[in-house]
Each structure stands twice: as C-alpha cells, then as structure tokens.
Short mmCIF file of C-alpha atoms in Angstrom, two decimals:
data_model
loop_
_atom_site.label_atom_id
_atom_site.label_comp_id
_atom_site.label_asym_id
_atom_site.label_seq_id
_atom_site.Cartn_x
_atom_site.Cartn_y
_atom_site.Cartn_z
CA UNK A 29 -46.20 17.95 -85.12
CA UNK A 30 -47.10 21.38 -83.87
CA UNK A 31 -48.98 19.44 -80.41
CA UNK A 32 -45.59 17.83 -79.48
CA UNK A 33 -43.93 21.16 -79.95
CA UNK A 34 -46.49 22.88 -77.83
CA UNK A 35 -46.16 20.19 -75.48
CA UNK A 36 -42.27 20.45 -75.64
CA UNK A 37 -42.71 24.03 -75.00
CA UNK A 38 -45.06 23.76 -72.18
CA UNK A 39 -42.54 21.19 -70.31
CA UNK A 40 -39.50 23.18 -70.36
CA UNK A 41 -41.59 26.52 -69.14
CA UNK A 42 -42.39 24.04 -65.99
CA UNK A 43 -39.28 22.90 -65.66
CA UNK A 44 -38.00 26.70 -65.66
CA UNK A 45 -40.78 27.87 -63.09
CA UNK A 46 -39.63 25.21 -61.14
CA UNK A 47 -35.92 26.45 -60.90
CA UNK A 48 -37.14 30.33 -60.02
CA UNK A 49 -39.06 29.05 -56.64
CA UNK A 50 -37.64 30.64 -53.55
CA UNK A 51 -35.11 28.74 -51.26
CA UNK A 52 -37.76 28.46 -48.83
CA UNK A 53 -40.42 27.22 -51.34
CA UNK A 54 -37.88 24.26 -52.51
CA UNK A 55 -37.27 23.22 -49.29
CA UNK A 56 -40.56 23.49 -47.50
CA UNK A 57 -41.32 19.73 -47.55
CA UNK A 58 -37.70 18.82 -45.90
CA UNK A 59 -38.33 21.76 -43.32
CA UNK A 60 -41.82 20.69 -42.12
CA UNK A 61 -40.59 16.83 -41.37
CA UNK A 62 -38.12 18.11 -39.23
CA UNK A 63 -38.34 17.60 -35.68
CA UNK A 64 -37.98 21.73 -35.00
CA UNK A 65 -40.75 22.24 -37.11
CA UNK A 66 -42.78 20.00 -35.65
CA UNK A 67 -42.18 21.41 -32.17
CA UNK A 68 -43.08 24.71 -33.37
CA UNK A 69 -46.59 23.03 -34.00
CA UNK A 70 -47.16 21.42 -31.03
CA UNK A 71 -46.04 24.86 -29.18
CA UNK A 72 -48.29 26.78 -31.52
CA UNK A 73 -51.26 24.17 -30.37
CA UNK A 74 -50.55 24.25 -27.23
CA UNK A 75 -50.94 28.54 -27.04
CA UNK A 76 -53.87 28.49 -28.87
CA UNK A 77 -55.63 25.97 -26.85
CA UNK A 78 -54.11 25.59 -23.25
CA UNK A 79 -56.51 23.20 -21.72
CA UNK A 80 -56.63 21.03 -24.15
CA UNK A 81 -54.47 17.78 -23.36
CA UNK A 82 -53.91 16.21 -27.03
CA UNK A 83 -51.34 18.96 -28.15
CA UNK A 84 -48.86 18.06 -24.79
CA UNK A 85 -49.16 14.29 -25.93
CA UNK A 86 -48.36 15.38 -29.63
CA UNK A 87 -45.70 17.41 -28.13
CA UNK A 88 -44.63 15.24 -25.75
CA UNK A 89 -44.12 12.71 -29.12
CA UNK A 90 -42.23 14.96 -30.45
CA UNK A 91 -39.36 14.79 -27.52
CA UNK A 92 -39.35 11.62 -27.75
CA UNK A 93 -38.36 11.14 -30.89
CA UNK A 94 -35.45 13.81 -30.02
CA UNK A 95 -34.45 11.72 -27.05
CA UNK A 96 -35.75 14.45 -24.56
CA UNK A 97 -36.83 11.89 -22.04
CA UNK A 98 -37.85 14.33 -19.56
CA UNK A 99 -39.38 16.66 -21.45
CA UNK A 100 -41.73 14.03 -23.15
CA UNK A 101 -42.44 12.68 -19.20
CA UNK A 102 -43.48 16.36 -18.26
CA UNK A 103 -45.65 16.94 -21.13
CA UNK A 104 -46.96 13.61 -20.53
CA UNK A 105 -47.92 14.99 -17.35
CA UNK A 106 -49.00 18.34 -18.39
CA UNK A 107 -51.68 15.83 -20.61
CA UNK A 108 -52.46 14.21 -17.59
CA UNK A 109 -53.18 17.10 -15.24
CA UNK A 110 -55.46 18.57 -18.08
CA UNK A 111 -57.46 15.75 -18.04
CA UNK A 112 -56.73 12.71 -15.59
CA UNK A 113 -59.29 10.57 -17.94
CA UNK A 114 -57.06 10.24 -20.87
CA UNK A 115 -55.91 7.23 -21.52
CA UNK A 116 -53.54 7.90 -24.34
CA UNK A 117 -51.65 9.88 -22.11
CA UNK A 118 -51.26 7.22 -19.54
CA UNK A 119 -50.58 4.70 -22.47
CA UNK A 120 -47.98 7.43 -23.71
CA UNK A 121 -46.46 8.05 -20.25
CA UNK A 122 -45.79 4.39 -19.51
CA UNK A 123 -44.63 3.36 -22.41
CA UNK A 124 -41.80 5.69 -22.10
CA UNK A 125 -41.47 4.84 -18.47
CA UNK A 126 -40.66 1.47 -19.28
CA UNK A 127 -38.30 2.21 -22.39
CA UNK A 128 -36.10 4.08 -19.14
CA UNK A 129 -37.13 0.56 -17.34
CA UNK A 130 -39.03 2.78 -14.68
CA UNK A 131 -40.76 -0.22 -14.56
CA UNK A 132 -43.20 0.28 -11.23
CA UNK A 133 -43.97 3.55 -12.54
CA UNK A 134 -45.22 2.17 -16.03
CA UNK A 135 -47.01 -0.78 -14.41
CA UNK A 136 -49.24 2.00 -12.45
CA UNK A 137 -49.42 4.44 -15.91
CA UNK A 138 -51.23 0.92 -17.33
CA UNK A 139 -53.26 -0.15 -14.53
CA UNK A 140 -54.88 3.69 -14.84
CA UNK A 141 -55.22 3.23 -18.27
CA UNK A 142 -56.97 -0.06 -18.49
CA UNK A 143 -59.36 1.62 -15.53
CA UNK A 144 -59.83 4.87 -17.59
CA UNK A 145 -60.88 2.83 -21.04
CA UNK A 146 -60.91 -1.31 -20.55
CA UNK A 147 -61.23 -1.69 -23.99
CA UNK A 148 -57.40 -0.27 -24.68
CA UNK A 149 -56.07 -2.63 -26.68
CA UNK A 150 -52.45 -1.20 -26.96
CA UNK A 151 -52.64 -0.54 -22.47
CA UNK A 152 -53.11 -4.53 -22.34
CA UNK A 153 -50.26 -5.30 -24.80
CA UNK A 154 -48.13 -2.68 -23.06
CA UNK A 155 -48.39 -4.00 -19.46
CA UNK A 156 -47.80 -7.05 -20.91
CA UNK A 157 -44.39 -6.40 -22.42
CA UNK A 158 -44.06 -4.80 -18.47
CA UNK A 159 -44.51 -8.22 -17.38
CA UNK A 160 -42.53 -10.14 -19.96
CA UNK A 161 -39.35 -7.86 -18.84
CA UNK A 162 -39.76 -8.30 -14.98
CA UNK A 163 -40.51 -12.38 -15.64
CA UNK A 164 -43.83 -12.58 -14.07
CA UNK A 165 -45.26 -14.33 -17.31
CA UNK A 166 -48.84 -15.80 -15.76
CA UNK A 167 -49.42 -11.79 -15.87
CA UNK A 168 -48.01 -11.21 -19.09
CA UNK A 169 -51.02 -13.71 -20.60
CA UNK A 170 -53.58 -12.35 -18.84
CA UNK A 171 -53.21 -9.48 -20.45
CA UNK A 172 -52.42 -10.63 -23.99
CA UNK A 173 -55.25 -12.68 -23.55
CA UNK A 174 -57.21 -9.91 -22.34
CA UNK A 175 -55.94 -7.87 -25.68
CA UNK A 176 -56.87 -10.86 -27.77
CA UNK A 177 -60.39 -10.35 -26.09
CA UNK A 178 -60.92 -7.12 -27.86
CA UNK A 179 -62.05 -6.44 -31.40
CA UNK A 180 -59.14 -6.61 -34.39
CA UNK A 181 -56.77 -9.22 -32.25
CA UNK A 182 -53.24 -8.81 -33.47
CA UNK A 183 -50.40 -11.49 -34.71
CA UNK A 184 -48.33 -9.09 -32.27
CA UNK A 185 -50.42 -10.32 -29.22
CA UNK A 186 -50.46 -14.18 -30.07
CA UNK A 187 -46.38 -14.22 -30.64
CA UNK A 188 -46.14 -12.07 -27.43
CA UNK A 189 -48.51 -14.17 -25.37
CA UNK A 190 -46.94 -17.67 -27.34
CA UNK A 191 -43.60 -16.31 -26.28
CA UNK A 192 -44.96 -16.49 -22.33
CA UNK A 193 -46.82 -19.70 -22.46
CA UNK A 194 -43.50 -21.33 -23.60
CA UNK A 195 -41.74 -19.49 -20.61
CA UNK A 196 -43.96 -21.53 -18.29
CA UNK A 197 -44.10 -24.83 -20.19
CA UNK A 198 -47.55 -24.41 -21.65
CA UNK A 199 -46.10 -25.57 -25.17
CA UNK A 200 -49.84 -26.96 -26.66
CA UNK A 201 -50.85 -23.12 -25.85
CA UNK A 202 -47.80 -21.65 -27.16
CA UNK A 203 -48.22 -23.91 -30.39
CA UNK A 204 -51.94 -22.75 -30.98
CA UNK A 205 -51.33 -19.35 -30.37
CA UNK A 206 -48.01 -19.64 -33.25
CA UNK A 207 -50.42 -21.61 -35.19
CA UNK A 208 -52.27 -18.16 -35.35
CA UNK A 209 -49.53 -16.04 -36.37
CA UNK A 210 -48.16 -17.89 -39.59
CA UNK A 211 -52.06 -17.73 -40.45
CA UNK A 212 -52.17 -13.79 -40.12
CA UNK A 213 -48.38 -13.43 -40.97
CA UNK A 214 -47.68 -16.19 -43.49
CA UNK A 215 -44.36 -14.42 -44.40
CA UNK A 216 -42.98 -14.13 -40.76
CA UNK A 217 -39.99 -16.72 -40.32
CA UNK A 218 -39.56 -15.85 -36.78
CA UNK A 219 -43.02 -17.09 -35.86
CA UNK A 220 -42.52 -20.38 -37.46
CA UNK A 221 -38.79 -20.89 -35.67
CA UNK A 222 -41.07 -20.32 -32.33
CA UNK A 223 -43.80 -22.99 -33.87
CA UNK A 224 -41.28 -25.50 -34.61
CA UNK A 225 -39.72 -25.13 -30.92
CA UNK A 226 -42.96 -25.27 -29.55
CA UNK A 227 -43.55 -28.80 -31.35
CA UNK A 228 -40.23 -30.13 -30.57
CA UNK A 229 -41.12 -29.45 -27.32
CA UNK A 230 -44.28 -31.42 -27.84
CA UNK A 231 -41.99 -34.05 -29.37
CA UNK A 232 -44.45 -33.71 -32.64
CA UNK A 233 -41.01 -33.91 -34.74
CA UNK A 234 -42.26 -34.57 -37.90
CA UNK A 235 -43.97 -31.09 -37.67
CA UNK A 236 -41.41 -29.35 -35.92
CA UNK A 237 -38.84 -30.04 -38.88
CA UNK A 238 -41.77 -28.82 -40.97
CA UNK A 239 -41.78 -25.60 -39.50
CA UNK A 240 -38.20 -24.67 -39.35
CA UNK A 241 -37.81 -25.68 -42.78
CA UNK A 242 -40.42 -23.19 -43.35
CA UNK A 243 -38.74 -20.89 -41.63
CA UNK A 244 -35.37 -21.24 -43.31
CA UNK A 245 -37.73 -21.01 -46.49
CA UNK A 246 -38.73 -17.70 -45.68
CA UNK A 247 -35.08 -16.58 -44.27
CA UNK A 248 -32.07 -18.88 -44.72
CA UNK A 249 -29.87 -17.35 -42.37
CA UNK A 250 -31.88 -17.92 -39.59
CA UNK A 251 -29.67 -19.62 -36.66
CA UNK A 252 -31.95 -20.66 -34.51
CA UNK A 253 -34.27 -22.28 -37.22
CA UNK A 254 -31.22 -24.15 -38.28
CA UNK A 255 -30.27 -25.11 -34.30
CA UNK A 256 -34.01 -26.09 -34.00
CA UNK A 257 -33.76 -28.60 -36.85
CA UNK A 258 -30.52 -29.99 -36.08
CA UNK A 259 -32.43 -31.23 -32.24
CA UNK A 260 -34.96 -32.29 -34.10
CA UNK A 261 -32.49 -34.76 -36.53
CA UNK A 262 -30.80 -35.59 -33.35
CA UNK A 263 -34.40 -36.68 -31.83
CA UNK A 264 -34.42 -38.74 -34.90
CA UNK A 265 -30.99 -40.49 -34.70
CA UNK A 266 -30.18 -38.68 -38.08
CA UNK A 267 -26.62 -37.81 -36.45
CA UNK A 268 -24.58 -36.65 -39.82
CA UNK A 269 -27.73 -34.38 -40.22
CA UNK A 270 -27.81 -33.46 -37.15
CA UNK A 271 -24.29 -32.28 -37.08
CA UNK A 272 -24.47 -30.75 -40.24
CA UNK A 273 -27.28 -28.62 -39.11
CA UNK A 274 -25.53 -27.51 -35.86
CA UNK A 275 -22.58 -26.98 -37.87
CA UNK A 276 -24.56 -24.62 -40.23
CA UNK A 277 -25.69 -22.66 -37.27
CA UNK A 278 -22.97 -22.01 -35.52
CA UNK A 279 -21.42 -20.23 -39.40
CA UNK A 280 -23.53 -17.92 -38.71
CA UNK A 281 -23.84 -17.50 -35.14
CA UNK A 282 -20.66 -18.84 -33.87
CA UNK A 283 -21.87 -17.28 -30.40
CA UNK A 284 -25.24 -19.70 -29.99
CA UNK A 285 -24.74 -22.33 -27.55
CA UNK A 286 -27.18 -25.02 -27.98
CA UNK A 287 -25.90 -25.56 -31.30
CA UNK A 288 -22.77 -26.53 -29.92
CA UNK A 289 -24.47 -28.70 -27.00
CA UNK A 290 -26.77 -30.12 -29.97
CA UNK A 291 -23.78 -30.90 -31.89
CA UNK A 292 -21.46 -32.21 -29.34
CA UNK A 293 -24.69 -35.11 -28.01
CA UNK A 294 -24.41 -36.19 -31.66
CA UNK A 295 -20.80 -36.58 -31.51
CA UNK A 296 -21.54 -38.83 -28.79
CA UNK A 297 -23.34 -40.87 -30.32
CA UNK A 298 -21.10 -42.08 -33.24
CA UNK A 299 -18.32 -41.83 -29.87
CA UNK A 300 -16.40 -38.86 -31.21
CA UNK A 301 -15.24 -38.00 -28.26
CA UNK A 302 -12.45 -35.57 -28.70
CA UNK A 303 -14.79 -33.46 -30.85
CA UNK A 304 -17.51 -33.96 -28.02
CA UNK A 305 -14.82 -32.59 -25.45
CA UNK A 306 -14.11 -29.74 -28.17
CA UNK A 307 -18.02 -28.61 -28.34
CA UNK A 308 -18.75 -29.01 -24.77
CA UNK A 309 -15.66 -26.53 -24.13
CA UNK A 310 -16.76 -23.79 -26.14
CA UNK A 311 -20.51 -24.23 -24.51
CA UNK A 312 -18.76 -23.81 -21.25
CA UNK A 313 -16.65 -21.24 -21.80
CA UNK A 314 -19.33 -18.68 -23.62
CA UNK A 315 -22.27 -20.03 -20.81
CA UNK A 316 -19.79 -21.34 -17.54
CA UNK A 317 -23.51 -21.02 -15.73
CA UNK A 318 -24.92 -23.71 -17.20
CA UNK A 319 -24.58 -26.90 -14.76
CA UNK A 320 -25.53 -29.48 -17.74
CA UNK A 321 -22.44 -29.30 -20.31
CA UNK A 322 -19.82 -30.11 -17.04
CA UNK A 323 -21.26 -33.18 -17.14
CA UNK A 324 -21.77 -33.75 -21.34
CA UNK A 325 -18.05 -32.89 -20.81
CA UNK A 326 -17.67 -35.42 -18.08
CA UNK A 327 -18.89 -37.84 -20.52
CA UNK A 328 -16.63 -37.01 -23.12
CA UNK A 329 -13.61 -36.84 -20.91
CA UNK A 330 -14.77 -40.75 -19.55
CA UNK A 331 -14.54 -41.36 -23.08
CA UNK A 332 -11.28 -40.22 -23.43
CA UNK A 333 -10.20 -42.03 -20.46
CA UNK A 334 -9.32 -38.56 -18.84
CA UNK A 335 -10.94 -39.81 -15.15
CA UNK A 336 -9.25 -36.96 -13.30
CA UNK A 337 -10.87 -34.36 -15.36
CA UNK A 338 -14.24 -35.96 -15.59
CA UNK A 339 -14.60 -36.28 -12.47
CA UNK A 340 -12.96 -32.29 -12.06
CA UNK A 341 -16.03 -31.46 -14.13
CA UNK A 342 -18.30 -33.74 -11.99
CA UNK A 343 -17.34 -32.00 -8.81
CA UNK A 344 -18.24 -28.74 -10.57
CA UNK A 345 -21.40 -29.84 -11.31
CA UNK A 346 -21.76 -30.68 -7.74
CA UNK A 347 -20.79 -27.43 -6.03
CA UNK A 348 -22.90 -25.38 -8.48
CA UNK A 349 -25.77 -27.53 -7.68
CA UNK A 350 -25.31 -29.08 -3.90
CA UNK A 351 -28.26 -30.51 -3.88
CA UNK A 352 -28.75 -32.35 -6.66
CA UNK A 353 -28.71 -35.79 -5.84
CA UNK A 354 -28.59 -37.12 -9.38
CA UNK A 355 -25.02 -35.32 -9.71
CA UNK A 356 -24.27 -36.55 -6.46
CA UNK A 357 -24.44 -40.03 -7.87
CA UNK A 358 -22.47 -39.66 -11.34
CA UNK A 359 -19.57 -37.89 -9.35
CA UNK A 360 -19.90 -41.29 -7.09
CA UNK A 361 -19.52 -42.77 -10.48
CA UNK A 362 -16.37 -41.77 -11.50
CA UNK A 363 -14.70 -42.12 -8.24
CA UNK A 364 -15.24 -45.93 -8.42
CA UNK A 365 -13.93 -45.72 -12.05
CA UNK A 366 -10.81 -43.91 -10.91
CA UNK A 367 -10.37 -47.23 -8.08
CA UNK A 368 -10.68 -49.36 -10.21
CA UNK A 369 -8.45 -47.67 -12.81
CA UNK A 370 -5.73 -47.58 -10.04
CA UNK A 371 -5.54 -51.24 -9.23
#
C-alpha cells in the first residue's frame, strides 16, 4: 500500500515539474524542426568553417524546402566553388535544376557528377528521370541500367527503367524488369498495373488479368488496373465483362479515355451501335488528337446508317493524317456506300 502511494506521489511531483518548465524549455523540440532554426545552423556551420562545402549543401537544403530556389542554386554553388570534386553538390544542384525544368543545365550538373564519383547511384537515376522528361528514353536506360549496375539496386530503378523500355516497345524487358519490382515491393499495386500492361502487350492474357487483379487486390480503386483488365476481357471475347470493367473505370476516372475506346470496341461487337457512337464521342471530345476513334466512330455511324457523318469523320481522319493510305482507302469506302445508298 505505502509503494503505490509513494509511487502516486512521485508521479504527480513529475507531472508538476513538468508544468513549471520555461516557455522556451516546452517548446524547444517544435522550435528546432523549424525551418528558421535550421538556417541558423547551417549559418552557424558555415562561420565556423568557411571552406568547408557540406554546410552550403545542408544550407542550400534548407532553401529548398522554403521554396528559395535561388538561394538553394547559389549555395549549391558556393559548395561547388569550395570544392569542384563534390559530387553531392552536383547531384544537389541538378536535381533542383530540373525540378525548375532547367533541364540542359541539370543534364551537365549529372554528367559532372557521374565523372566526379561513377559509382553515384542516385547521379544515374537522376539523369535518368532528365531523360524520361525530355523523351529520349534509349538514354534514360542506360542509365537505370547503369544504376542497376551498382551495389543495393533499387525497385525505384527497375519501375523507372520498365517505364522506358515500354516507351520504346521493349515489352519482354519492361515485363522482367516489373517482374523485379512486385518481388522487392510485393505491396506496390502500381507496379503490377505496369506488369499486367506489359503482358497484354505481350498478348500473355492469362497473366496479364493475373496481374491487374493483383493490383486491384492491393488497391481497388485503381483505374487503370480496371481499364487494363477490361482490354484484356475484350482480347478474350468476354464482352459483358469487358464492358463492365470499362464501365467500372470510367466511375472513378470519368476523364480516362481508353476505357471509353475499350468499352465502345465491345459495344461493337454485340452491334450496339448508338452506345458505340456515344463512347467514341466522349473519347473524341476529351482527346480530339487522337486520329483512331474518328474512325471507331465512323464505324459506329455506318452502323447507324449515318453515311454522311461517317464519312465526315473519315475525312477527318484523312486530313489529320494525309498520308495514310489505309485511311485513304476506308474514306474510299464510304463514298461507294453513299452511291450506292443514292440509287
């Protein structure tokens, strides 16, 4: 009895110590995570020790995270000057450069890097992303690959580097390297959405529907995942599930047109074509750039035995893409079905 009244006494002694701190005490852990305080540090660093480069890049962090561009640039810089062998500072100073898409500047920052220390894993992934943004994509696997080359290879370089080998049509790569990243991220949903395109792609459908359904598993409001599985139902003339999926999609991302183009082919093919006309619509009105759906809506209008609009749609086609022959031909098409319409 008397030990958990000496220990009741003991915790509200505590618990009154604690209320007699100083302001300054209470909030000393709030005040040294603020971005002030920590640019009192850097500047403290930096006076004590001049020539030393690492406090400008701490600093230089430190504006950054206050959106003080310029400031983070100079002290970049400043790093730089100190020592024109430090490859953090390059990293640093083009990684910004390319967040304010200076984009030839930040290619350079990384080509000194990977001279000053080959072995920098995060200079290869960085010039990569470079790449990736200005479309040159062969680049952008070099240098993933190049990343993957070095010791502790991360599920961050395979999805980048999948990401670019499906950019140029290398699917088989872009499958192995997605392979890799649901085996060192078994919980990432996005990487098995990229798998399963990758597959479908490969027109391996069985495993393609595998890995979306995977991926819906893991996150079931994943659109794409759901648009992914509905091509692959519609590769396996499973129309109503096709539709369904597509239909599932597009509640969640009403914006996402291949779901609609998905959807409207399967109308198609049970020769629903008012609804075809309907999806093909909306696919041209939220993408008017893409050549294909004038002539899915061609299709539908034929269908509908709307001639003069099909072939409206046909000559669209056509003066998007003159030289085409293929559209060329189906406008030819149509104008024969209009003659003979007439007679």
């Amino acid at each position: 009895m008397k030990t958990k009244r000496h220990f009741a006494i003991c915790l509200l002694l505590a618990l009154c110590a604690l209320t007699w701190l100083p302001a300054d005490v209470h909030g000393a852990t709030r005040y040294h995570n603020t971005d002030d305080d920590r640019l009192r540090e850097a500047d403290k660093l930096i006076a004590s020790n001049p020539r030393s480069p690492e406090p400008y890049v701490q600093r230089g962090l430190v504006f950054e995270s206050m959106r003080r561009f310029t400031d983070a640039l100079r002290d970049y810089s400043l790093a730089i000057d100190k020592d024109n062998r430090n490859a953090p500072a390059y990293v640093r100073r083009a990684a910004l450069a390319a967040r304010m898409r200076l984009f030839k500047d930040a290619l350079a920052d990384y080509d000194k890097a990977t001279e000053v220390d080959p072995k920098s894993q995060e200079a290869y992934l960085g010039r990569a992303g470079v790449y990736e943004k200005l479309e040159k994509y062969h680049s952008a696997v070099a240098d993933y690959t190049q990343a993957l080359s070095l010791p502790s290879p991360s599920a961050e370089a395979h999805m980048g580097r999948g990401k670019c080998r499906q950019k140029i049509a290398d699917y088989a790569g872009a499958e192995r390297d997605f392979l890799e990243v649901t085996k060192l991220d078994a919980e990432n949903p996005h990487a098995f959405e990229a798998l399963g395109r990758s597959q479908l792609s490969l027109k391996k459908l069985d495993a393609a529907m595998k890995s979306f359904s995977k991926a819906l598993e893991l996150y079931p409001y994943n659109p794409e995942a759901f648009e992914g599985r509905a091509e692959v139902h519609l590769a396996q003339g499973k129309t109503k599930e096709a539709i369904d999926d597509a239909g599932r999609t597009l509640l969640i991302a009403p914006y996402l047109v291949p779901a609609f183009v998905t959807r409207g082919l399967a109308y198609e093919k049970i020769k629903d074509y008012p609804r075809m006309e309907i999806d093909f619509s909306e696919a041209i009105r939220l993408d008017p750039g893409d050549v294909a759906n004038y002539l899915h809506r061609a299709r539908a209008y034929i269908g509908l035995e709307k001639l003069d609009k099909a072939r409206k749609d046909a000559l669209t086609a056509v003066k998007l893409r003159p030289k085409n022959q293929e559209y060329r031909f189906f406008l030819m098409k149509i104008d024969e079905m209009i003659k003979a319409a007439s007679r």
